[in-house]
């Protein structure tokens, strides 16, 4: 797995998200109640940034374009118009730094 630096824990307050530009696509990292979660940043229903969505305390994020709800832990869509999940990624915190673990790209 490839370990991608996101930011310091202090730079991602509770209830906020940050977009990380990496290949093959950007990742959204969320702080939900002090727990960090990551998913692909692009909504599965349309071309919208999930890091710009409305974050709920219950661990869901609302797409800013079409109002579809997703679970940030599983990527599962919770209402229409989205029907496809968004890929999620493991997050680790080391020495107050947040990292996302991405699968190695197949050549």
Short mmCIF file of C-alpha atoms in Angstrom, two decimals:
data_model
loop_
_atom_site.label_atom_id
_atom_site.label_comp_id
_atom_site.label_asym_id
_atom_site.label_seq_id
_atom_site.Cartn_x
_atom_site.Cartn_y
_atom_site.Cartn_z
CA UNK A 1 0.00 0.00 0.00
CA UNK A 2 1.08 3.53 -0.71
CA UNK A 3 0.94 5.93 2.25
CA UNK A 4 -0.18 9.46 1.29
CA UNK A 5 0.34 12.36 3.71
CA UNK A 6 -2.87 14.34 4.23
CA UNK A 7 -2.17 16.94 6.92
CA UNK A 8 -1.58 17.41 10.62
CA UNK A 9 -4.46 16.38 12.92
CA UNK A 10 -4.69 20.03 14.02
CA UNK A 11 -5.30 21.11 10.42
CA UNK A 12 -8.50 19.03 10.09
CA UNK A 13 -11.03 20.10 12.76
CA UNK A 14 -14.03 17.95 13.74
CA UNK A 15 -16.86 18.15 11.24
CA UNK A 16 -14.56 19.24 8.41
CA UNK A 17 -13.08 17.62 5.31
CA UNK A 18 -10.02 18.15 3.14
CA UNK A 19 -9.36 17.22 -0.47
CA UNK A 20 -6.08 15.47 -1.26
CA UNK A 21 -4.98 15.54 -4.90
CA UNK A 22 -3.34 12.23 -5.72
CA UNK A 23 -3.37 9.67 -8.52
CA UNK A 24 -5.47 8.15 -9.95
CA UNK A 25 -8.07 10.45 -8.36
CA UNK A 26 -8.50 12.88 -5.49
CA UNK A 27 -9.41 11.64 -2.01
CA UNK A 28 -11.68 13.33 0.56
CA UNK A 29 -10.64 12.93 4.20
CA UNK A 30 -13.19 13.60 6.93
CA UNK A 31 -12.95 14.20 10.68
CA UNK A 32 -16.11 12.79 12.24
CA UNK A 33 -16.05 13.11 16.03
CA UNK A 34 -12.26 12.80 16.12
CA UNK A 35 -12.17 9.74 13.83
CA UNK A 36 -10.70 10.10 10.38
CA UNK A 37 -12.22 8.51 7.26
CA UNK A 38 -11.32 8.67 3.57
CA UNK A 39 -13.21 8.11 0.33
CA UNK A 40 -12.75 9.03 -3.30
CA UNK A 41 -13.58 12.70 -3.64
CA UNK A 42 -15.81 12.38 -6.71
CA UNK A 43 -19.49 11.59 -6.13
CA UNK A 44 -20.55 8.32 -7.78
CA UNK A 45 -23.62 10.03 -9.22
CA UNK A 46 -22.08 13.14 -10.74
CA UNK A 47 -19.00 15.31 -10.99
CA UNK A 48 -19.09 16.82 -7.50
CA UNK A 49 -16.43 17.06 -4.79
CA UNK A 50 -17.45 15.17 -1.66
CA UNK A 51 -14.96 17.19 0.41
CA UNK A 52 -17.22 20.18 -0.31
CA UNK A 53 -20.34 18.33 0.85
CA UNK A 54 -22.38 18.90 4.00
CA UNK A 55 -20.99 16.70 6.80
CA UNK A 56 -23.38 15.31 9.42
CA UNK A 57 -22.41 14.27 12.97
CA UNK A 58 -23.79 10.78 12.25
CA UNK A 59 -20.96 10.08 9.80
CA UNK A 60 -22.71 10.92 6.56
CA UNK A 61 -21.84 13.43 3.88
CA UNK A 62 -24.30 15.04 1.47
CA UNK A 63 -23.21 15.56 -2.11
CA UNK A 64 -23.13 19.33 -2.73
CA UNK A 65 -24.55 18.92 -6.23
CA UNK A 66 -27.40 16.39 -6.04
CA UNK A 67 -28.03 15.98 -2.26
CA UNK A 68 -27.29 12.24 -2.24
CA UNK A 69 -26.15 11.00 1.18
CA UNK A 70 -23.18 8.66 1.68
CA UNK A 71 -21.74 6.91 4.73
CA UNK A 72 -18.14 8.13 5.08
CA UNK A 73 -17.10 4.85 6.75
CA UNK A 74 -18.38 2.50 4.02
CA UNK A 75 -18.99 4.75 1.00
CA UNK A 76 -22.50 3.29 0.73
CA UNK A 77 -25.15 5.56 -0.79
CA UNK A 78 -28.03 6.14 1.63
CA UNK A 79 -30.55 7.80 -0.69
CA UNK A 80 -31.27 8.64 -4.30
CA UNK A 81 -30.20 9.87 -6.74
CA UNK A 82 -26.97 7.95 -5.99
CA UNK A 83 -27.07 4.17 -6.28
CA UNK A 84 -23.37 3.28 -6.53
CA UNK A 85 -20.98 3.37 -3.57
CA UNK A 86 -17.85 5.50 -3.38
CA UNK A 87 -14.56 3.68 -2.72
CA UNK A 88 -13.19 4.13 0.80
CA UNK A 89 -9.59 3.94 2.00
CA UNK A 90 -7.89 3.17 5.33
CA UNK A 91 -6.61 6.11 7.35
CA UNK A 92 -3.76 6.00 9.87
CA UNK A 93 -2.53 8.64 12.30
CA UNK A 94 1.16 8.65 13.16
CA UNK A 95 2.84 11.30 15.29
CA UNK A 96 -0.16 13.65 14.89
CA UNK A 97 -0.04 13.33 11.08
CA UNK A 98 -2.90 11.87 9.02
CA UNK A 99 -2.16 9.46 6.18
CA UNK A 100 -4.39 7.64 3.67
CA UNK A 101 -3.39 4.16 2.54
CA UNK A 102 -3.95 3.53 -1.16
CA UNK A 103 -3.60 0.25 -3.00
CA UNK A 104 -0.58 0.11 -5.30
CA UNK A 105 -1.42 0.80 -8.94
CA UNK A 106 -1.25 -2.16 -11.34
CA UNK A 107 1.17 -1.52 -14.22
#
